Coordinates of C-alpha atoms in Angstrom, one line a residue:
X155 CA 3.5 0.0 61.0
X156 CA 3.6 -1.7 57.8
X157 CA 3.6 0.5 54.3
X158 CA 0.2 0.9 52.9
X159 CA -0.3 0.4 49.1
X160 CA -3.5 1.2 47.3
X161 CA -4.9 -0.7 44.6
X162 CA -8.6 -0.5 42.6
X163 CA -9.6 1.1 46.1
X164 CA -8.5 -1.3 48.0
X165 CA -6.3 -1.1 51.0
X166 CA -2.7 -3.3 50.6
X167 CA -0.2 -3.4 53.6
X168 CA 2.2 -6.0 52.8
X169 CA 5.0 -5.3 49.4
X170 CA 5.0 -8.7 48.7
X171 CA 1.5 -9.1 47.8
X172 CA 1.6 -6.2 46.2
X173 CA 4.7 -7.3 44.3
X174 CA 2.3 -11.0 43.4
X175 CA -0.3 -8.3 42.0
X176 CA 1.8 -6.7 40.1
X177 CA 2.9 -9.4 37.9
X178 CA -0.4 -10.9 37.6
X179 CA -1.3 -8.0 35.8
X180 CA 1.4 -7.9 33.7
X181 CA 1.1 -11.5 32.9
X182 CA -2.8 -10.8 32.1
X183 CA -1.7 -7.9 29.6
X184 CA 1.2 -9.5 28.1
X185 CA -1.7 -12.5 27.2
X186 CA -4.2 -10.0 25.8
X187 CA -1.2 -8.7 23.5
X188 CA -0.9 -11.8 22.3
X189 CA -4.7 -12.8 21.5
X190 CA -4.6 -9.3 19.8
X191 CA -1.8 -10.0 17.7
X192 CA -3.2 -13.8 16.6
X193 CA -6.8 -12.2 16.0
X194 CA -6.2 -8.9 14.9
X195 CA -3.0 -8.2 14.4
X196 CA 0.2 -9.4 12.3
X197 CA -0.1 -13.2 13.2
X198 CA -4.0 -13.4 12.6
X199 CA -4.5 -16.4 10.2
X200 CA -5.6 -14.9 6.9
X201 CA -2.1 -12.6 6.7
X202 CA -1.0 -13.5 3.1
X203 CA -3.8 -15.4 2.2
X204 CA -5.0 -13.6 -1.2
X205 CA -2.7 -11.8 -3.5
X206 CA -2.5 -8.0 -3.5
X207 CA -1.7 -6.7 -6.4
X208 CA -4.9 -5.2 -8.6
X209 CA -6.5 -4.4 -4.7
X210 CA -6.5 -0.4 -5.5
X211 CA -9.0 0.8 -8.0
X212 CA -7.6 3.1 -10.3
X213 CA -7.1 6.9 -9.8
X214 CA -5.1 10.0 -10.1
X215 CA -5.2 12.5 -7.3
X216 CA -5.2 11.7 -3.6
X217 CA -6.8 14.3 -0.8
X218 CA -6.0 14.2 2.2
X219 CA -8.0 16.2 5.2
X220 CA -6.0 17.1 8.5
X221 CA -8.7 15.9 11.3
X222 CA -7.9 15.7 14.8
X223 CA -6.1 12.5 16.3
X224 CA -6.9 9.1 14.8
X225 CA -7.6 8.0 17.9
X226 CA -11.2 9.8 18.5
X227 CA -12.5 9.5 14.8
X228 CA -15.1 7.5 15.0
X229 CA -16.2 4.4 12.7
X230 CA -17.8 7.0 9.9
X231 CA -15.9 9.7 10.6
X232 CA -18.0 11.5 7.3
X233 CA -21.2 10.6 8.8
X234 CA -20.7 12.1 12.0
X235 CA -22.5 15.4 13.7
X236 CA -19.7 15.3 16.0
X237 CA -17.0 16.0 13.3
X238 CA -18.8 18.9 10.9
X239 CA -15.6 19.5 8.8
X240 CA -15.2 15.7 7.5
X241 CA -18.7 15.4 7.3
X242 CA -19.0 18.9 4.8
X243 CA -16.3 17.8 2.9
X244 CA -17.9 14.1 2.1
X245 CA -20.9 15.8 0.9
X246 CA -19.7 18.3 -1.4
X247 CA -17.4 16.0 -2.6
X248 CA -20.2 13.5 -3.1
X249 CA -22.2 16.2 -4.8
X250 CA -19.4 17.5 -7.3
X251 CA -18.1 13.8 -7.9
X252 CA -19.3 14.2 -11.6
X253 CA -17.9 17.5 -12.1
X254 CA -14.5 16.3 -11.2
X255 CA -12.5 15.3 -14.4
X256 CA -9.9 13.7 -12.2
X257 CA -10.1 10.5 -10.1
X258 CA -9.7 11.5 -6.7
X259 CA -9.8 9.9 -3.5
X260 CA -10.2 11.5 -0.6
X261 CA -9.3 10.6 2.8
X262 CA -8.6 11.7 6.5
X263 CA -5.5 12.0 8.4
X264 CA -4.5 12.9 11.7
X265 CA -3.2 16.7 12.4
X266 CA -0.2 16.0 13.4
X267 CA 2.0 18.6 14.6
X268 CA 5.5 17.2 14.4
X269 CA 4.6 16.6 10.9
X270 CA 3.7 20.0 10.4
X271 CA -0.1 19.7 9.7
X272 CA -2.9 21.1 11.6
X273 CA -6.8 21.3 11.6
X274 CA -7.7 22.0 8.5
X275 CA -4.8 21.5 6.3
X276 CA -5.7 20.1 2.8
X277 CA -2.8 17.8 1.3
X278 CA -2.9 17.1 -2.5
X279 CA -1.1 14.5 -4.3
X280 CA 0.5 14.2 -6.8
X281 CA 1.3 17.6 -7.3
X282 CA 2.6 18.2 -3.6
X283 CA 0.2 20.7 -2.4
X284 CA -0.6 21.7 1.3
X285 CA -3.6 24.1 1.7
X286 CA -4.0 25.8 5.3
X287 CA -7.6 27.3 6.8
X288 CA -10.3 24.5 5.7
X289 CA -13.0 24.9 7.4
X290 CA -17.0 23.9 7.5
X291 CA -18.2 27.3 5.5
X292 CA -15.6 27.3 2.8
X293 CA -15.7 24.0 1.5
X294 CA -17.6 24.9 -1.3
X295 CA -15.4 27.5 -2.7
X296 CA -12.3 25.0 -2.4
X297 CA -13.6 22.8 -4.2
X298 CA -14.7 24.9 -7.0
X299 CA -11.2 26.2 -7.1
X300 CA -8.6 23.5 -6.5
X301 CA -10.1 20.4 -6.6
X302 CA -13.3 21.0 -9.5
X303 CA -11.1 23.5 -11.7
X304 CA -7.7 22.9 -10.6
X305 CA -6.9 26.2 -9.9
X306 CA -5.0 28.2 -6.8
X307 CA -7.6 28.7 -3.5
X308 CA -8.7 32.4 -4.5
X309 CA -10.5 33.2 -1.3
X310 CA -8.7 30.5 1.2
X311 CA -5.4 30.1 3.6
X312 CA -2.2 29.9 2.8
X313 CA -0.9 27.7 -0.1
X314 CA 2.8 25.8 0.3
X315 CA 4.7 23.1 -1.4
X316 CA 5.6 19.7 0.2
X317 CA 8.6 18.3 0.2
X318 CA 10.4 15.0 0.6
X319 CA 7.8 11.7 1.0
X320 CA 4.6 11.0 3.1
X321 CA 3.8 7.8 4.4
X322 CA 0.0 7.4 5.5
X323 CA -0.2 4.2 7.6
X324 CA -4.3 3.2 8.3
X325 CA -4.6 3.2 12.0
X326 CA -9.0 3.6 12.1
X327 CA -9.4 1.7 15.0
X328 CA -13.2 2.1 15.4
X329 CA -13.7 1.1 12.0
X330 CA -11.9 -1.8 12.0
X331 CA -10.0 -3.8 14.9
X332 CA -7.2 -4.8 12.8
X333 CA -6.2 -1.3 11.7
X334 CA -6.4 -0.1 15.3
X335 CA -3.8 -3.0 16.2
X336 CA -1.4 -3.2 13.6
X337 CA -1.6 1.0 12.7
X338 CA -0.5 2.1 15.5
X339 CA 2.7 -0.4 15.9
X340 CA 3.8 0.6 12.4
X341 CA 3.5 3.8 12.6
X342 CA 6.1 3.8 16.0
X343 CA 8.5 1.6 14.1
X344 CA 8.4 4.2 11.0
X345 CA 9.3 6.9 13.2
X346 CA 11.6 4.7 14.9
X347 CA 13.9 3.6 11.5
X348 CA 13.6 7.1 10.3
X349 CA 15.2 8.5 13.1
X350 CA 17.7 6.3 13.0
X351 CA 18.5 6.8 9.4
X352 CA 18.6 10.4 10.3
X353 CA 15.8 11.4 8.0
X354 CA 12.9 12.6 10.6
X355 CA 13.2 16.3 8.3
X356 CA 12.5 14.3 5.1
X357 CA 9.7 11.7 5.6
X358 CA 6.8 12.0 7.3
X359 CA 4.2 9.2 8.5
X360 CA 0.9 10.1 9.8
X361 CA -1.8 7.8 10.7
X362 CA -5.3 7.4 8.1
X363 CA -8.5 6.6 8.0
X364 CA -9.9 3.8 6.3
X365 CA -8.7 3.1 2.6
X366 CA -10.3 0.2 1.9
X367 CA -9.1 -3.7 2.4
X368 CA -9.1 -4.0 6.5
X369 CA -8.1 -7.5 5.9
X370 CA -5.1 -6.0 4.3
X371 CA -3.4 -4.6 7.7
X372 CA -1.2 -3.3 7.8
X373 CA -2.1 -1.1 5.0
X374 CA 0.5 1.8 4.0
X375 CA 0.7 4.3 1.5
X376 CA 4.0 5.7 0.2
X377 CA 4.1 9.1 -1.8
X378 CA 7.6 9.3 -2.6
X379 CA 10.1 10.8 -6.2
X380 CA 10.0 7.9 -8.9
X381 CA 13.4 7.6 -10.7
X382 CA 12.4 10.3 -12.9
X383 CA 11.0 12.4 -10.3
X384 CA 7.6 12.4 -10.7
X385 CA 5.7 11.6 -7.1
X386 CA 4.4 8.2 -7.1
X387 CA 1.6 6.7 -4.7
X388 CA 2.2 2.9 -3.9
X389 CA 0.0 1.1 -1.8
X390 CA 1.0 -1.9 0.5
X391 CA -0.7 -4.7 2.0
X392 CA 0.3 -7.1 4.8
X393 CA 3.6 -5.2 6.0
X394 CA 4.1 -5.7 9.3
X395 CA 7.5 -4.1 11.5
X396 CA 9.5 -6.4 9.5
X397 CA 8.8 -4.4 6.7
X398 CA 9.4 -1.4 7.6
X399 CA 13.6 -1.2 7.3
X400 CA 12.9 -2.8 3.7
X401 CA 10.2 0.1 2.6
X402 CA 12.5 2.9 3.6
X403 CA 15.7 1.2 2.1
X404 CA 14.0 -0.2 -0.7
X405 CA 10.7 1.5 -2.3
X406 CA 11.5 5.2 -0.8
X407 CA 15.5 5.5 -1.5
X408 CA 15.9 3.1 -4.2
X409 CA 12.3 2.7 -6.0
X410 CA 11.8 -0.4 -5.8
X411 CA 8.5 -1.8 -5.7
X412 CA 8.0 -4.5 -2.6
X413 CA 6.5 -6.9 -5.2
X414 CA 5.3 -9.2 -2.3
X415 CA 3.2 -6.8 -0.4
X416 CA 2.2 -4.2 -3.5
X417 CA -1.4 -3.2 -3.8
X418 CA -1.0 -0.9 -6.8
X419 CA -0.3 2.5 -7.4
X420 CA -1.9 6.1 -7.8
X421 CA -1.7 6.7 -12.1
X422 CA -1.3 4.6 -14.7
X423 CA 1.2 2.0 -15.1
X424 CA 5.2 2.7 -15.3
X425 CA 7.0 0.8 -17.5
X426 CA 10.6 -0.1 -16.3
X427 CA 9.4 0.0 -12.8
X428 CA 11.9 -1.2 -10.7
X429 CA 11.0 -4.9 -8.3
X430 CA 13.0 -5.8 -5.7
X431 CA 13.9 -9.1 -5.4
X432 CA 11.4 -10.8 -2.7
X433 CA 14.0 -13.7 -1.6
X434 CA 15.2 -10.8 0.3
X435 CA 12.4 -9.5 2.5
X436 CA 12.4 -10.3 6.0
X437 CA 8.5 -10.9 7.1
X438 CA 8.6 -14.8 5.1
X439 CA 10.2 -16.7 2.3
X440 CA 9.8 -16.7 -1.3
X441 CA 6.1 -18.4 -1.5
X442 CA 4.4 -17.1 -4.1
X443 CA 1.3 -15.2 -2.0
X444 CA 1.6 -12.2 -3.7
X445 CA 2.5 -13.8 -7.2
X446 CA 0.7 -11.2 -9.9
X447 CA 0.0 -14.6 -12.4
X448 CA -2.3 -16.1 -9.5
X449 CA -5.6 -13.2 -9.5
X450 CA -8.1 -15.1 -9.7
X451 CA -9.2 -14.1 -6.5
X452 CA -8.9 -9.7 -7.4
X453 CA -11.8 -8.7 -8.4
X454 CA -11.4 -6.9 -12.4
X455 CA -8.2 -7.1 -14.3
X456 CA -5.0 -7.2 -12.1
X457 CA -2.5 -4.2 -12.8
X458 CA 1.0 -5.5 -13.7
X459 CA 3.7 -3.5 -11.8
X460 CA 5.6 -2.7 -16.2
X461 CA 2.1 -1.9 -17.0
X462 CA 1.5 -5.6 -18.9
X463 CA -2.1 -7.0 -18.0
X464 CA -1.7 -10.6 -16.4
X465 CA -5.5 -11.4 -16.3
X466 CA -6.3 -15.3 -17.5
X467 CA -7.7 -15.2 -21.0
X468 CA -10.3 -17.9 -22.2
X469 CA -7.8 -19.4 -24.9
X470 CA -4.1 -19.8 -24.8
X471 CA -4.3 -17.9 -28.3
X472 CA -5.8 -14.8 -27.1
X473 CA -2.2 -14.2 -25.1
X474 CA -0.3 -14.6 -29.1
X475 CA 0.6 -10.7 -29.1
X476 CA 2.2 -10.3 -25.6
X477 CA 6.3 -10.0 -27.1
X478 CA 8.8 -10.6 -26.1
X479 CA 9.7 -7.8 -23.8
X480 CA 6.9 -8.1 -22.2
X481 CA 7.1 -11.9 -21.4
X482 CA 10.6 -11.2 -19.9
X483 CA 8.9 -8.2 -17.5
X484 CA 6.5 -11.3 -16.6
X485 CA 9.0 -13.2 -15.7
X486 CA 10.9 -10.3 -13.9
X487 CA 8.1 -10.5 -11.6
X488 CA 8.2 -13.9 -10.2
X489 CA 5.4 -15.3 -12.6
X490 CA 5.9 -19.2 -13.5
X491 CA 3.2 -19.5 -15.7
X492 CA 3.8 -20.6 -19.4
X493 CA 0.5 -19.2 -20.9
X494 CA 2.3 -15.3 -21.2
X495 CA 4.9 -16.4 -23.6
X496 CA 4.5 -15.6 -27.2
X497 CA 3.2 -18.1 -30.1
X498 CA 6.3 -19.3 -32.2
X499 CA 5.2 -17.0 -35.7
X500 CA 4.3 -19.1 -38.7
X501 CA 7.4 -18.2 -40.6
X502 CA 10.0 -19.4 -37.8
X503 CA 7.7 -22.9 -37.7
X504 CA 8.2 -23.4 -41.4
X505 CA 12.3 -22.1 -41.3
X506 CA 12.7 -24.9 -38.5
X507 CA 11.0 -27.6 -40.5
X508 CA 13.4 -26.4 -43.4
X509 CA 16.4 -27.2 -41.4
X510 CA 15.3 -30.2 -40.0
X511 CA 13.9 -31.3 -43.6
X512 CA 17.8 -30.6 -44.9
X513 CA 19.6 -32.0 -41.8
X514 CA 17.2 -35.8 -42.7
X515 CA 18.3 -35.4 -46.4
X516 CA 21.9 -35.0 -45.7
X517 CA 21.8 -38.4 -42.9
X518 CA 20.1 -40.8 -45.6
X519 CA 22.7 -39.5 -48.4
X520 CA 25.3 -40.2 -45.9
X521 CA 24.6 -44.0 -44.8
X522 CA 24.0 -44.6 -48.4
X523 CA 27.2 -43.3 -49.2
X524 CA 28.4 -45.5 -46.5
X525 CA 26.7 -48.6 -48.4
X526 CA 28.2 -48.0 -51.6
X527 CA 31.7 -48.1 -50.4

């Protein structure tokens, strides 16, 4: 008697049909993979088609709520009757919004264990907090404490310091297809480099909620020690796995910002802020996408990554008191534009026409000289 398989109910007795079965389906998943990636994920058309930096609207504090998994938040996760703690959090915070003197965004992430956060833990950045025991009745009194006053949780959990650097890589899948296709991904090859590197103890990467710019996916954030050790937030756009070994090699060891694929940043400006060069990152060659001297499509003023504004002026003269420093952090950055560069000052016009006036005076005396002999 023949071995019996059994498949969506129904009854199989023969291994090679079986065998046929199996690689149809394979063949009809491996094809879905690749209509995901072309439509949603990191080979969908619009990848690199508008320039990043100046994307971030400017702020100073990010919150972050531990919530679940990413994958059962639902599209408006603060909305939701199913989710009470999110939901209590958005409202107060909506209701205090003008009694906070610091820009703050706030945003969920998943409670993930191996990263050391659970239901209910409150991450605050910069200043590297971790707050335990959040829940729906004592929102109020956090926020009066820690986030409205900026003082220690008197009546809450337990209150730690953080250490090393966070990655928050957007993975909302029911808010936004692209997310949910490219998160995910990123968020295995993360774990994947870091292990490799042997730093799973100092960086952690936990999936997000939505942060703004879907049609940015892969969208990461990167809390991470500046040069002078102050924790910075950057924000990248577009990074696919590609990406990843140059993030962790580059922007978290080194500093250097990812020029090509930087949103902006959490706080003002730095100057001196280091760039890496972009000839050397592996998702495309140097094109120009992410050029900062091509905004015309960001929405405000873009945000220079040495803090120098590179929004088009009405007339050439209104760009006469950019420096020279500054015109050399301009071109640092890749921009080939000719409209940064200072105005030659009135007093080096008139020394140039001086020497040119003496060097004319001295050729006439010369060929008359010439004539007389």
């Amino acid at each position: 008697m023949p071995l019996a398989y059994i498949i969506g109910g129904a009854r199989i007795c023969n291994a090679p049909i079986l065998s046929r079965c199996y690689r149809r389906f394979s063949l009809m998943a491996s094809s879905a993979d690749v209509v995901d990636d072309t439509k949603h994920g990191f080979s969908r058309p619009e990848m690199y088609k508008e320039n990043l930096a100046g994307t971030v609207d400017a702020y100073d504090r990010h919150v972050f709520l531990c919530y679940r998994n990413h994958r059962t938040w639902p599209p408006r996760l603060e909305a939701s009757d199913d989710d009470p703690l999110p939901k209590r959090v958005a409202n107060v915070w909506k209701a205090r919004k003008n009694d906070i003197a610091v820009k703050t965004k706030i945003t969920v992430c998943e409670a993930r264990e191996e990263a050391g956060f659970a239901d209910g833990d409150v991450l605050i950045f910069p200043d590297m907090f971790k707050y335990k025991g959040l829940e729906e009745s004592n929102v109020d009194g956090f926020f009066d404490d820690v986030i409205v006053s900026g003082k220690e949780w008197s009546s809450g959990g337990e209150h730690t310091v953080l250490r090393g650097s966070h990655i928050f890589v957007c993975a909302h899948g029911s808010r936004d297809v692209r997310c949910g296709v490219c998160g995910p991904v990123l968020i295995n090859k993360f774990n994947e480099e870091i292990q490799l590197r042997g730093l799973k103890d100092q960086i952690s990467v936990v999936a997000c909620s939505h942060v703004g710019g879907h049609k940015y996916a892969g969208n990461v954030i990167i809390f991470c020690p500046g040069s002078d050790g102050k924790i910075m937030g950057h924000w990248y756009g577009y990074v696919t796995p590609d990406d990843v070994p140059t993030l962790l090699d580059r922007q978290i060891a080194k500093g250097e910002v990812i020029q090509k694929l930087w949103r902006g940043q959490m706080g003002p400006p730095v100057a001196g802020m280091k760039v890496a060069d972009d000839h050397k990152l592996a998702n495309g060659d140097d094109n120009g996408k992410a050029n900062l001297s091509n905004n015309e499509n960001v929405a405000g003023c873009c945000q220079g990554v040495n803090g120098v504004s590179c929004c088009r002026s009405a007339s050439f003269g209104q760009n006469k008191d950019i420096d020279n420093k500054s015109a050399e952090a301009y071109k640092k950055q890749g921009s080939n534009i000719n409209w940064c560069w200072p105005l030659l000052q009135k007093r080096d016009i008139l020394t140039a026409s001086g020497i040119l006036g003496a060097l004319a005076a001295v050729a006439v005396a010369y060929r008359f000289c010439r004539r007389s002999s």
